[in-house]
């Protein structure tokens, strides 16, 4: 069965992830599965090979094992509480089909297993350990975008209903996948669309917008194509901020991505800057 797969942790983004997942599930007529992943336990990682006496080492190991077991129980209790809160939030939005998963181990292993029947993965922009002062993106977000075979919907800090979205279009494969998804999926039907390209005002760049605009119009969208000049990070970010855009849709990688980065430089800048959800495609 197809579903919306949402990952939550204890960060301030968890509520937004739940509400955004409920919105997507309602529009796509799908159930929601909410997952919380507990990391691998740390038992046995202390190096006690120093000058401690045998009895001291045994006592410390016993104490550490006790504390580790207590920590694991607390983590499981917290995880179950997070999932029950998530269930209530999503149900409050009118979604009836909701499942929750408390998983142990690596996040990407859980992703690979759970996304097999998912149409979309929803995750917060930052996790519990992210540096908010420096606006660092969560490392789990980067890992999910790199590993997921599904579109990744990145929740902003709060969920706000919206009526307009923009597709940042550079002609690359991932941008074309974004257009195909929007055209063939019910997620954004009825919302006003802009296909935005950034570059010099040339015939080639203007023509590049024709195909995605035509594709969306044929799918029933009210859509405009727009070519603006300037730095992509500034132009796209400014357009989203000043035009009442509620969702940014874009490829995770563009033509000129720096391969040392996990996600493309423009994509990373947009996720970092924009205070709206970002729907990304590999």
PDB file of C-alpha atoms in Angstrom:
ATOM      1  CA  UNK A   1       0.000   0.000   0.000  1.00  0.00           C
ATOM      2  CA  UNK A   2       1.306   3.474  -0.859  1.00  0.00           C
ATOM      3  CA  UNK A   3       1.858   5.871   2.016  1.00  0.00           C
ATOM      4  CA  UNK A   4       3.429   9.079   3.255  1.00  0.00           C
ATOM      5  CA  UNK A   5       6.482   8.210   5.347  1.00  0.00           C
ATOM      6  CA  UNK A   6       7.404  10.756   8.026  1.00  0.00           C
ATOM      7  CA  UNK A   7      10.494  10.702  10.230  1.00  0.00           C
ATOM      8  CA  UNK A   8      10.388  12.571  13.542  1.00  0.00           C
ATOM      9  CA  UNK A   9      12.725  13.136  16.468  1.00  0.00           C
ATOM     10  CA  UNK A  10      12.554  15.351  19.528  1.00  0.00           C
ATOM     11  CA  UNK A  11      13.294  18.578  17.648  1.00  0.00           C
ATOM     12  CA  UNK A  12      11.003  21.600  17.297  1.00  0.00           C
ATOM     13  CA  UNK A  13      10.331  20.495  13.712  1.00  0.00           C
ATOM     14  CA  UNK A  14       8.395  17.378  14.738  1.00  0.00           C
ATOM     15  CA  UNK A  15       4.998  19.108  14.884  1.00  0.00           C
ATOM     16  CA  UNK A  16       5.536  20.721  11.494  1.00  0.00           C
ATOM     17  CA  UNK A  17       6.536  17.352  10.010  1.00  0.00           C
ATOM     18  CA  UNK A  18       3.301  15.843  11.330  1.00  0.00           C
ATOM     19  CA  UNK A  19       1.064  18.625  10.030  1.00  0.00           C
ATOM     20  CA  UNK A  20       2.801  18.703   6.654  1.00  0.00           C
ATOM     21  CA  UNK A  21       2.507  14.919   6.386  1.00  0.00           C
ATOM     22  CA  UNK A  22      -1.204  15.146   7.177  1.00  0.00           C
ATOM     23  CA  UNK A  23      -1.637  17.809   4.494  1.00  0.00           C
ATOM     24  CA  UNK A  24       0.162  15.659   1.913  1.00  0.00           C
ATOM     25  CA  UNK A  25      -1.769  12.544   2.915  1.00  0.00           C
ATOM     26  CA  UNK A  26      -5.074  14.367   2.603  1.00  0.00           C
ATOM     27  CA  UNK A  27      -4.313  15.685  -0.877  1.00  0.00           C
ATOM     28  CA  UNK A  28      -2.882  12.388  -2.128  1.00  0.00           C
ATOM     29  CA  UNK A  29      -5.478  10.258  -0.302  1.00  0.00           C
ATOM     30  CA  UNK A  30      -2.823   8.145   1.390  1.00  0.00           C
ATOM     31  CA  UNK A  31      -2.180   6.840   4.903  1.00  0.00           C
ATOM     32  CA  UNK A  32       0.687   8.164   7.016  1.00  0.00           C
ATOM     33  CA  UNK A  33       3.412   6.115   8.633  1.00  0.00           C
ATOM     34  CA  UNK A  34       5.420   7.949  11.295  1.00  0.00           C
ATOM     35  CA  UNK A  35       8.812   6.555  12.272  1.00  0.00           C
ATOM     36  CA  UNK A  36      11.220   7.365  15.070  1.00  0.00           C
ATOM     37  CA  UNK A  37      14.648   5.740  14.949  1.00  0.00           C
ATOM     38  CA  UNK A  38      16.650   4.976  18.068  1.00  0.00           C
ATOM     39  CA  UNK A  39      20.380   4.946  17.419  1.00  0.00           C
ATOM     40  CA  UNK A  40      22.559   1.984  18.171  1.00  0.00           C
ATOM     41  CA  UNK A  41      23.336   1.505  21.836  1.00  0.00           C
ATOM     42  CA  UNK A  42      26.801   2.373  23.044  1.00  0.00           C
ATOM     43  CA  UNK A  43      27.439  -0.527  25.401  1.00  0.00           C
ATOM     44  CA  UNK A  44      31.000  -1.782  25.518  1.00  0.00           C
ATOM     45  CA  UNK A  45      32.613   1.297  23.946  1.00  0.00           C
ATOM     46  CA  UNK A  46      34.555   2.445  27.006  1.00  0.00           C
ATOM     47  CA  UNK A  47      38.285   1.787  26.870  1.00  0.00           C
ATOM     48  CA  UNK A  48      39.116   0.341  30.282  1.00  0.00           C
ATOM     49  CA  UNK A  49      42.460  -1.160  29.304  1.00  0.00           C
ATOM     50  CA  UNK A  50      44.488   1.292  31.373  1.00  0.00           C
ATOM     51  CA  UNK A  51      46.013   0.871  34.832  1.00  0.00           C
ATOM     52  CA  UNK A  52      42.777   0.146  36.687  1.00  0.00           C
ATOM     53  CA  UNK A  53      42.693  -2.870  38.940  1.00  0.00           C
ATOM     54  CA  UNK A  54      40.612  -5.829  37.775  1.00  0.00           C
ATOM     55  CA  UNK A  55      37.963  -5.315  40.439  1.00  0.00           C
ATOM     56  CA  UNK A  56      37.686  -1.633  39.488  1.00  0.00           C
ATOM     57  CA  UNK A  57      37.252  -2.477  35.803  1.00  0.00           C
ATOM     58  CA  UNK A  58      34.555  -5.035  36.573  1.00  0.00           C
ATOM     59  CA  UNK A  59      32.698  -2.581  38.801  1.00  0.00           C
ATOM     60  CA  UNK A  60      32.855   0.168  36.173  1.00  0.00           C
ATOM     61  CA  UNK A  61      31.675  -2.160  33.443  1.00  0.00           C
ATOM     62  CA  UNK A  62      28.762  -3.302  35.593  1.00  0.00           C
ATOM     63  CA  UNK A  63      27.814   0.300  36.355  1.00  0.00           C
ATOM     64  CA  UNK A  64      28.087   1.309  32.728  1.00  0.00           C
ATOM     65  CA  UNK A  65      25.920  -1.634  31.656  1.00  0.00           C
ATOM     66  CA  UNK A  66      23.293  -0.604  34.212  1.00  0.00           C
ATOM     67  CA  UNK A  67      23.321   3.017  33.019  1.00  0.00           C
ATOM     68  CA  UNK A  68      23.200   1.920  29.387  1.00  0.00           C
ATOM     69  CA  UNK A  69      20.158  -0.236  30.046  1.00  0.00           C
ATOM     70  CA  UNK A  70      18.483   2.645  31.868  1.00  0.00           C
ATOM     71  CA  UNK A  71      19.289   5.006  29.005  1.00  0.00           C
ATOM     72  CA  UNK A  72      17.818   2.556  26.497  1.00  0.00           C
ATOM     73  CA  UNK A  73      14.578   2.290  28.471  1.00  0.00           C
ATOM     74  CA  UNK A  74      14.282   6.072  28.693  1.00  0.00           C
ATOM     75  CA  UNK A  75      14.970   6.441  24.972  1.00  0.00           C
ATOM     76  CA  UNK A  76      12.264   3.905  24.136  1.00  0.00           C
ATOM     77  CA  UNK A  77       9.789   5.640  26.444  1.00  0.00           C
ATOM     78  CA  UNK A  78      10.576   8.989  24.841  1.00  0.00           C
ATOM     79  CA  UNK A  79      10.241   7.473  21.365  1.00  0.00           C
ATOM     80  CA  UNK A  80       6.834   5.970  22.148  1.00  0.00           C
ATOM     81  CA  UNK A  81       5.673   9.302  23.605  1.00  0.00           C
ATOM     82  CA  UNK A  82       6.830  11.154  20.482  1.00  0.00           C
ATOM     83  CA  UNK A  83       4.986   8.733  18.237  1.00  0.00           C
ATOM     84  CA  UNK A  84       1.755   8.944  20.226  1.00  0.00           C
ATOM     85  CA  UNK A  85       1.899  12.731  20.107  1.00  0.00           C
ATOM     86  CA  UNK A  86       2.509  12.546  16.360  1.00  0.00           C
ATOM     87  CA  UNK A  87      -0.444  10.218  15.903  1.00  0.00           C
ATOM     88  CA  UNK A  88      -2.700  12.654  17.771  1.00  0.00           C
ATOM     89  CA  UNK A  89      -1.521  15.639  15.713  1.00  0.00           C
ATOM     90  CA  UNK A  90      -2.082  13.857  12.412  1.00  0.00           C
ATOM     91  CA  UNK A  91      -5.462  12.490  13.495  1.00  0.00           C
ATOM     92  CA  UNK A  92      -6.450  16.015  14.529  1.00  0.00           C
ATOM     93  CA  UNK A  93      -5.929  17.018  10.877  1.00  0.00           C
ATOM     94  CA  UNK A  94      -8.537  14.484   9.778  1.00  0.00           C
ATOM     95  CA  UNK A  95      -6.283  11.583   8.771  1.00  0.00           C
ATOM     96  CA  UNK A  96      -7.624   8.246   9.965  1.00  0.00           C
ATOM     97  CA  UNK A  97      -5.087   5.762   8.605  1.00  0.00           C
ATOM     98  CA  UNK A  98      -1.972   6.260  10.716  1.00  0.00           C
ATOM     99  CA  UNK A  99       0.749   3.807  11.675  1.00  0.00           C
ATOM    100  CA  UNK A 100       3.730   4.386  13.940  1.00  0.00           C
ATOM    101  CA  UNK A 101       7.109   2.661  13.950  1.00  0.00           C
ATOM    102  CA  UNK A 102       9.746   2.687  16.677  1.00  0.00           C
ATOM    103  CA  UNK A 103      12.922   1.399  15.059  1.00  0.00           C
ATOM    104  CA  UNK A 104      16.383   0.580  16.416  1.00  0.00           C
ATOM    105  CA  UNK A 105      19.596   0.954  14.465  1.00  0.00           C
ATOM    106  CA  UNK A 106      20.720   3.166  11.620  1.00  0.00           C
ATOM    107  CA  UNK A 107      18.426   5.781  10.088  1.00  0.00           C
ATOM    108  CA  UNK A 108      19.296   4.847   6.501  1.00  0.00           C
ATOM    109  CA  UNK A 109      18.579   1.181   7.151  1.00  0.00           C
ATOM    110  CA  UNK A 110      15.147   2.164   8.429  1.00  0.00           C
ATOM    111  CA  UNK A 111      14.657   4.456   5.428  1.00  0.00           C
ATOM    112  CA  UNK A 112      15.548   1.730   2.926  1.00  0.00           C
ATOM    113  CA  UNK A 113      13.114  -0.660   4.577  1.00  0.00           C
ATOM    114  CA  UNK A 114      10.175   1.675   5.184  1.00  0.00           C
ATOM    115  CA  UNK A 115      10.227   3.736   1.978  1.00  0.00           C
ATOM    116  CA  UNK A 116       9.633   0.729  -0.290  1.00  0.00           C
ATOM    117  CA  UNK A 117       5.897   1.420  -0.331  1.00  0.00           C
ATOM    118  CA  UNK A 118       6.115   5.180   0.257  1.00  0.00           C
ATOM    119  CA  UNK A 119       5.322   7.800  -2.346  1.00  0.00           C
ATOM    120  CA  UNK A 120       7.052  10.529  -0.369  1.00  0.00           C
ATOM    121  CA  UNK A 121       9.349  10.992   2.619  1.00  0.00           C
ATOM    122  CA  UNK A 122       8.780  13.891   5.018  1.00  0.00           C
ATOM    123  CA  UNK A 123      11.520  15.091   7.353  1.00  0.00           C
ATOM    124  CA  UNK A 124      12.364  18.214   9.350  1.00  0.00           C
ATOM    125  CA  UNK A 125      14.966  20.691   8.173  1.00  0.00           C
ATOM    126  CA  UNK A 126      17.009  20.209  11.318  1.00  0.00           C
ATOM    127  CA  UNK A 127      17.163  17.635  14.089  1.00  0.00           C
ATOM    128  CA  UNK A 128      17.754  17.753  17.809  1.00  0.00           C
ATOM    129  CA  UNK A 129      21.525  18.133  17.469  1.00  0.00           C
ATOM    130  CA  UNK A 130      21.573  20.844  14.773  1.00  0.00           C
ATOM    131  CA  UNK A 131      23.245  24.188  15.473  1.00  0.00           C
ATOM    132  CA  UNK A 132      20.369  26.667  15.137  1.00  0.00           C
ATOM    133  CA  UNK A 133      22.581  29.683  15.782  1.00  0.00           C
ATOM    134  CA  UNK A 134      24.675  28.855  12.721  1.00  0.00           C
ATOM    135  CA  UNK A 135      21.679  27.598  10.694  1.00  0.00           C
ATOM    136  CA  UNK A 136      23.361  24.257  10.083  1.00  0.00           C
ATOM    137  CA  UNK A 137      21.214  21.767   8.246  1.00  0.00           C
ATOM    138  CA  UNK A 138      20.601  18.516  10.042  1.00  0.00           C
ATOM    139  CA  UNK A 139      23.005  15.770   9.048  1.00  0.00           C
ATOM    140  CA  UNK A 140      20.097  13.330   8.861  1.00  0.00           C
ATOM    141  CA  UNK A 141      18.410  15.520   6.255  1.00  0.00           C
ATOM    142  CA  UNK A 142      21.482  15.345   4.034  1.00  0.00           C
ATOM    143  CA  UNK A 143      21.731  11.598   4.518  1.00  0.00           C
ATOM    144  CA  UNK A 144      18.078  11.076   3.639  1.00  0.00           C
ATOM    145  CA  UNK A 145      18.220  13.262   0.527  1.00  0.00           C
ATOM    146  CA  UNK A 146      21.274  11.390  -0.691  1.00  0.00           C
ATOM    147  CA  UNK A 147      19.882   7.922   0.022  1.00  0.00           C
ATOM    148  CA  UNK A 148      16.145   8.130  -0.609  1.00  0.00           C
ATOM    149  CA  UNK A 149      14.652   6.975  -3.898  1.00  0.00           C
ATOM    150  CA  UNK A 150      11.505   9.018  -3.210  1.00  0.00           C
ATOM    151  CA  UNK A 151      10.725  12.747  -3.289  1.00  0.00           C
ATOM    152  CA  UNK A 152      11.749  14.300   0.033  1.00  0.00           C
ATOM    153  CA  UNK A 153       9.481  16.959   1.537  1.00  0.00           C
ATOM    154  CA  UNK A 154      11.440  19.074   4.006  1.00  0.00           C
ATOM    155  CA  UNK A 155       9.317  20.711   6.691  1.00  0.00           C
ATOM    156  CA  UNK A 156       9.980  24.267   7.805  1.00  0.00           C
ATOM    157  CA  UNK A 157       9.867  25.180  11.483  1.00  0.00           C
ATOM    158  CA  UNK A 158       6.103  25.736  11.352  1.00  0.00           C
ATOM    159  CA  UNK A 159       3.384  24.637   8.960  1.00  0.00           C
ATOM    160  CA  UNK A 160       1.310  27.367   7.287  1.00  0.00           C
ATOM    161  CA  UNK A 161      -1.396  26.611   4.669  1.00  0.00           C
ATOM    162  CA  UNK A 162      -0.544  27.982   1.227  1.00  0.00           C
ATOM    163  CA  UNK A 163      -1.999  28.510  -2.237  1.00  0.00           C
ATOM    164  CA  UNK A 164       1.094  29.116  -4.395  1.00  0.00           C
ATOM    165  CA  UNK A 165       4.256  27.157  -5.135  1.00  0.00           C
ATOM    166  CA  UNK A 166       7.310  27.671  -7.309  1.00  0.00           C
ATOM    167  CA  UNK A 167       9.411  25.145  -9.198  1.00  0.00           C
ATOM    168  CA  UNK A 168      13.059  26.192  -9.476  1.00  0.00           C
ATOM    169  CA  UNK A 169      13.901  24.900 -12.944  1.00  0.00           C
ATOM    170  CA  UNK A 170      17.389  24.564 -14.425  1.00  0.00           C
ATOM    171  CA  UNK A 171      16.669  21.999 -17.145  1.00  0.00           C
ATOM    172  CA  UNK A 172      18.462  19.201 -15.306  1.00  0.00           C
ATOM    173  CA  UNK A 173      17.221  15.661 -14.776  1.00  0.00           C
ATOM    174  CA  UNK A 174      16.122  16.200 -11.191  1.00  0.00           C
ATOM    175  CA  UNK A 175      14.245  19.403 -12.111  1.00  0.00           C
ATOM    176  CA  UNK A 176      12.423  17.549 -14.884  1.00  0.00           C
ATOM    177  CA  UNK A 177      11.520  14.792 -12.433  1.00  0.00           C
ATOM    178  CA  UNK A 178      10.018  17.479 -10.208  1.00  0.00           C
ATOM    179  CA  UNK A 179       7.869  18.783 -13.076  1.00  0.00           C
ATOM    180  CA  UNK A 180       6.733  15.270 -14.010  1.00  0.00           C
ATOM    181  CA  UNK A 181       5.772  14.521 -10.411  1.00  0.00           C
ATOM    182  CA  UNK A 182       3.783  17.737 -10.013  1.00  0.00           C
ATOM    183  CA  UNK A 183       1.998  17.193 -13.326  1.00  0.00           C
ATOM    184  CA  UNK A 184       1.047  13.578 -12.652  1.00  0.00           C
ATOM    185  CA  UNK A 185       0.360  13.698  -8.902  1.00  0.00           C
ATOM    186  CA  UNK A 186      -2.537  15.205  -6.995  1.00  0.00           C
ATOM    187  CA  UNK A 187      -0.385  16.767  -4.275  1.00  0.00           C
ATOM    188  CA  UNK A 188      -0.413  20.312  -5.659  1.00  0.00           C
ATOM    189  CA  UNK A 189      -3.489  20.273  -7.905  1.00  0.00           C
ATOM    190  CA  UNK A 190      -5.516  23.475  -7.660  1.00  0.00           C
ATOM    191  CA  UNK A 191      -2.589  25.584  -6.460  1.00  0.00           C
ATOM    192  CA  UNK A 192      -1.058  28.364  -8.541  1.00  0.00           C
ATOM    193  CA  UNK A 193       2.352  27.496  -9.983  1.00  0.00           C
ATOM    194  CA  UNK A 194       5.395  29.409 -11.173  1.00  0.00           C
ATOM    195  CA  UNK A 195       8.238  27.773 -13.060  1.00  0.00           C
ATOM    196  CA  UNK A 196      11.232  29.947 -12.246  1.00  0.00           C
ATOM    197  CA  UNK A 197      14.551  29.819 -14.095  1.00  0.00           C
ATOM    198  CA  UNK A 198      17.573  31.971 -13.303  1.00  0.00           C
ATOM    199  CA  UNK A 199      19.987  33.032 -16.026  1.00  0.00           C
ATOM    200  CA  UNK A 200      20.744  35.496 -18.802  1.00  0.00           C
ATOM    201  CA  UNK A 201      17.815  36.760 -20.854  1.00  0.00           C
ATOM    202  CA  UNK A 202      18.545  34.693 -23.953  1.00  0.00           C
ATOM    203  CA  UNK A 203      16.337  32.887 -26.434  1.00  0.00           C
ATOM    204  CA  UNK A 204      17.754  29.559 -25.262  1.00  0.00           C
ATOM    205  CA  UNK A 205      16.943  30.239 -21.608  1.00  0.00           C
ATOM    206  CA  UNK A 206      13.442  31.519 -22.401  1.00  0.00           C
ATOM    207  CA  UNK A 207      12.756  28.512 -24.608  1.00  0.00           C
ATOM    208  CA  UNK A 208      13.886  26.181 -21.827  1.00  0.00           C
ATOM    209  CA  UNK A 209      10.798  27.177 -19.850  1.00  0.00           C
ATOM    210  CA  UNK A 210       8.357  26.240 -22.605  1.00  0.00           C
ATOM    211  CA  UNK A 211       8.283  22.480 -21.999  1.00  0.00           C
ATOM    212  CA  UNK A 212       7.678  22.494 -18.213  1.00  0.00           C
ATOM    213  CA  UNK A 213       5.091  25.273 -18.468  1.00  0.00           C
ATOM    214  CA  UNK A 214       3.248  23.429 -21.238  1.00  0.00           C
ATOM    215  CA  UNK A 215       3.412  20.155 -19.306  1.00  0.00           C
ATOM    216  CA  UNK A 216       1.816  21.719 -16.232  1.00  0.00           C
ATOM    217  CA  UNK A 217      -0.848  23.574 -18.205  1.00  0.00           C
ATOM    218  CA  UNK A 218      -1.834  20.351 -19.912  1.00  0.00           C
ATOM    219  CA  UNK A 219      -2.175  18.840 -16.439  1.00  0.00           C
ATOM    220  CA  UNK A 220      -4.626  21.587 -15.480  1.00  0.00           C
ATOM    221  CA  UNK A 221      -2.400  24.000 -13.580  1.00  0.00           C
ATOM    222  CA  UNK A 222      -2.607  27.771 -13.653  1.00  0.00           C
ATOM    223  CA  UNK A 223       1.091  28.384 -14.287  1.00  0.00           C
ATOM    224  CA  UNK A 224       3.481  31.085 -15.435  1.00  0.00           C
ATOM    225  CA  UNK A 225       7.063  30.772 -16.624  1.00  0.00           C
ATOM    226  CA  UNK A 226       9.529  33.315 -15.316  1.00  0.00           C
ATOM    227  CA  UNK A 227      13.162  33.983 -16.232  1.00  0.00           C
ATOM    228  CA  UNK A 228      15.106  36.214 -13.850  1.00  0.00           C
ATOM    229  CA  UNK A 229      18.719  37.336 -13.827  1.00  0.00           C
ATOM    230  CA  UNK A 230      21.163  37.213 -10.939  1.00  0.00           C
ATOM    231  CA  UNK A 231      22.630  34.795  -8.459  1.00  0.00           C
ATOM    232  CA  UNK A 232      20.320  31.739  -8.173  1.00  0.00           C
ATOM    233  CA  UNK A 233      20.511  31.616  -4.377  1.00  0.00           C
ATOM    234  CA  UNK A 234      19.483  35.274  -4.005  1.00  0.00           C
ATOM    235  CA  UNK A 235      16.943  35.327  -6.827  1.00  0.00           C
ATOM    236  CA  UNK A 236      15.061  32.193  -5.800  1.00  0.00           C
ATOM    237  CA  UNK A 237      15.183  33.032  -2.106  1.00  0.00           C
ATOM    238  CA  UNK A 238      13.964  36.581  -2.676  1.00  0.00           C
ATOM    239  CA  UNK A 239      11.140  35.416  -4.947  1.00  0.00           C
ATOM    240  CA  UNK A 240       9.909  32.931  -2.364  1.00  0.00           C
ATOM    241  CA  UNK A 241      10.053  35.533   0.401  1.00  0.00           C
ATOM    242  CA  UNK A 242       8.354  38.410  -1.456  1.00  0.00           C
ATOM    243  CA  UNK A 243       5.703  36.662  -3.565  1.00  0.00           C
ATOM    244  CA  UNK A 244       3.794  34.732  -0.940  1.00  0.00           C
ATOM    245  CA  UNK A 245       5.171  31.371  -2.027  1.00  0.00           C
ATOM    246  CA  UNK A 246       4.266  28.535   0.321  1.00  0.00           C
ATOM    247  CA  UNK A 247       6.328  25.696  -1.155  1.00  0.00           C
ATOM    248  CA  UNK A 248       9.564  25.503  -3.125  1.00  0.00           C
ATOM    249  CA  UNK A 249       9.956  22.532  -5.487  1.00  0.00           C
ATOM    250  CA  UNK A 250      13.405  21.797  -6.898  1.00  0.00           C
ATOM    251  CA  UNK A 251      15.936  19.183  -7.868  1.00  0.00           C
ATOM    252  CA  UNK A 252      18.408  18.251  -5.184  1.00  0.00           C
ATOM    253  CA  UNK A 253      21.195  18.419  -7.767  1.00  0.00           C
ATOM    254  CA  UNK A 254      21.630  20.800 -10.683  1.00  0.00           C
ATOM    255  CA  UNK A 255      23.795  20.870 -13.783  1.00  0.00           C
ATOM    256  CA  UNK A 256      26.719  22.477 -11.983  1.00  0.00           C
ATOM    257  CA  UNK A 257      26.621  20.796  -8.611  1.00  0.00           C
ATOM    258  CA  UNK A 258      29.829  20.568  -6.639  1.00  0.00           C
ATOM    259  CA  UNK A 259      30.297  16.849  -6.253  1.00  0.00           C
ATOM    260  CA  UNK A 260      32.005  17.160  -2.871  1.00  0.00           C
ATOM    261  CA  UNK A 261      28.685  18.391  -1.440  1.00  0.00           C
ATOM    262  CA  UNK A 262      25.997  15.992  -0.356  1.00  0.00           C
ATOM    263  CA  UNK A 263      23.308  18.139  -1.938  1.00  0.00           C
ATOM    264  CA  UNK A 264      23.736  20.808  -4.593  1.00  0.00           C
ATOM    265  CA  UNK A 265      24.957  24.208  -3.449  1.00  0.00           C
ATOM    266  CA  UNK A 266      21.822  26.072  -4.556  1.00  0.00           C
ATOM    267  CA  UNK A 267      19.553  23.446  -3.010  1.00  0.00           C
ATOM    268  CA  UNK A 268      21.406  23.628   0.295  1.00  0.00           C
ATOM    269  CA  UNK A 269      21.220  27.423   0.289  1.00  0.00           C
ATOM    270  CA  UNK A 270      17.481  27.340  -0.408  1.00  0.00           C
ATOM    271  CA  UNK A 271      16.693  24.828   2.318  1.00  0.00           C
ATOM    272  CA  UNK A 272      18.798  26.864   4.725  1.00  0.00           C
ATOM    273  CA  UNK A 273      17.293  30.227   3.770  1.00  0.00           C
ATOM    274  CA  UNK A 274      13.638  29.632   2.935  1.00  0.00           C
ATOM    275  CA  UNK A 275      11.117  29.536   5.747  1.00  0.00           C
ATOM    276  CA  UNK A 276       8.737  27.380   3.712  1.00  0.00           C
ATOM    277  CA  UNK A 277       8.736  23.644   2.988  1.00  0.00           C
ATOM    278  CA  UNK A 278      10.992  22.414   0.191  1.00  0.00           C
ATOM    279  CA  UNK A 279      10.100  19.424  -1.981  1.00  0.00           C
ATOM    280  CA  UNK A 280      13.281  17.877  -3.397  1.00  0.00           C
ATOM    281  CA  UNK A 281      13.945  15.364  -6.136  1.00  0.00           C
ATOM    282  CA  UNK A 282      17.146  13.491  -6.933  1.00  0.00           C
TER     283      UNK A 282
END
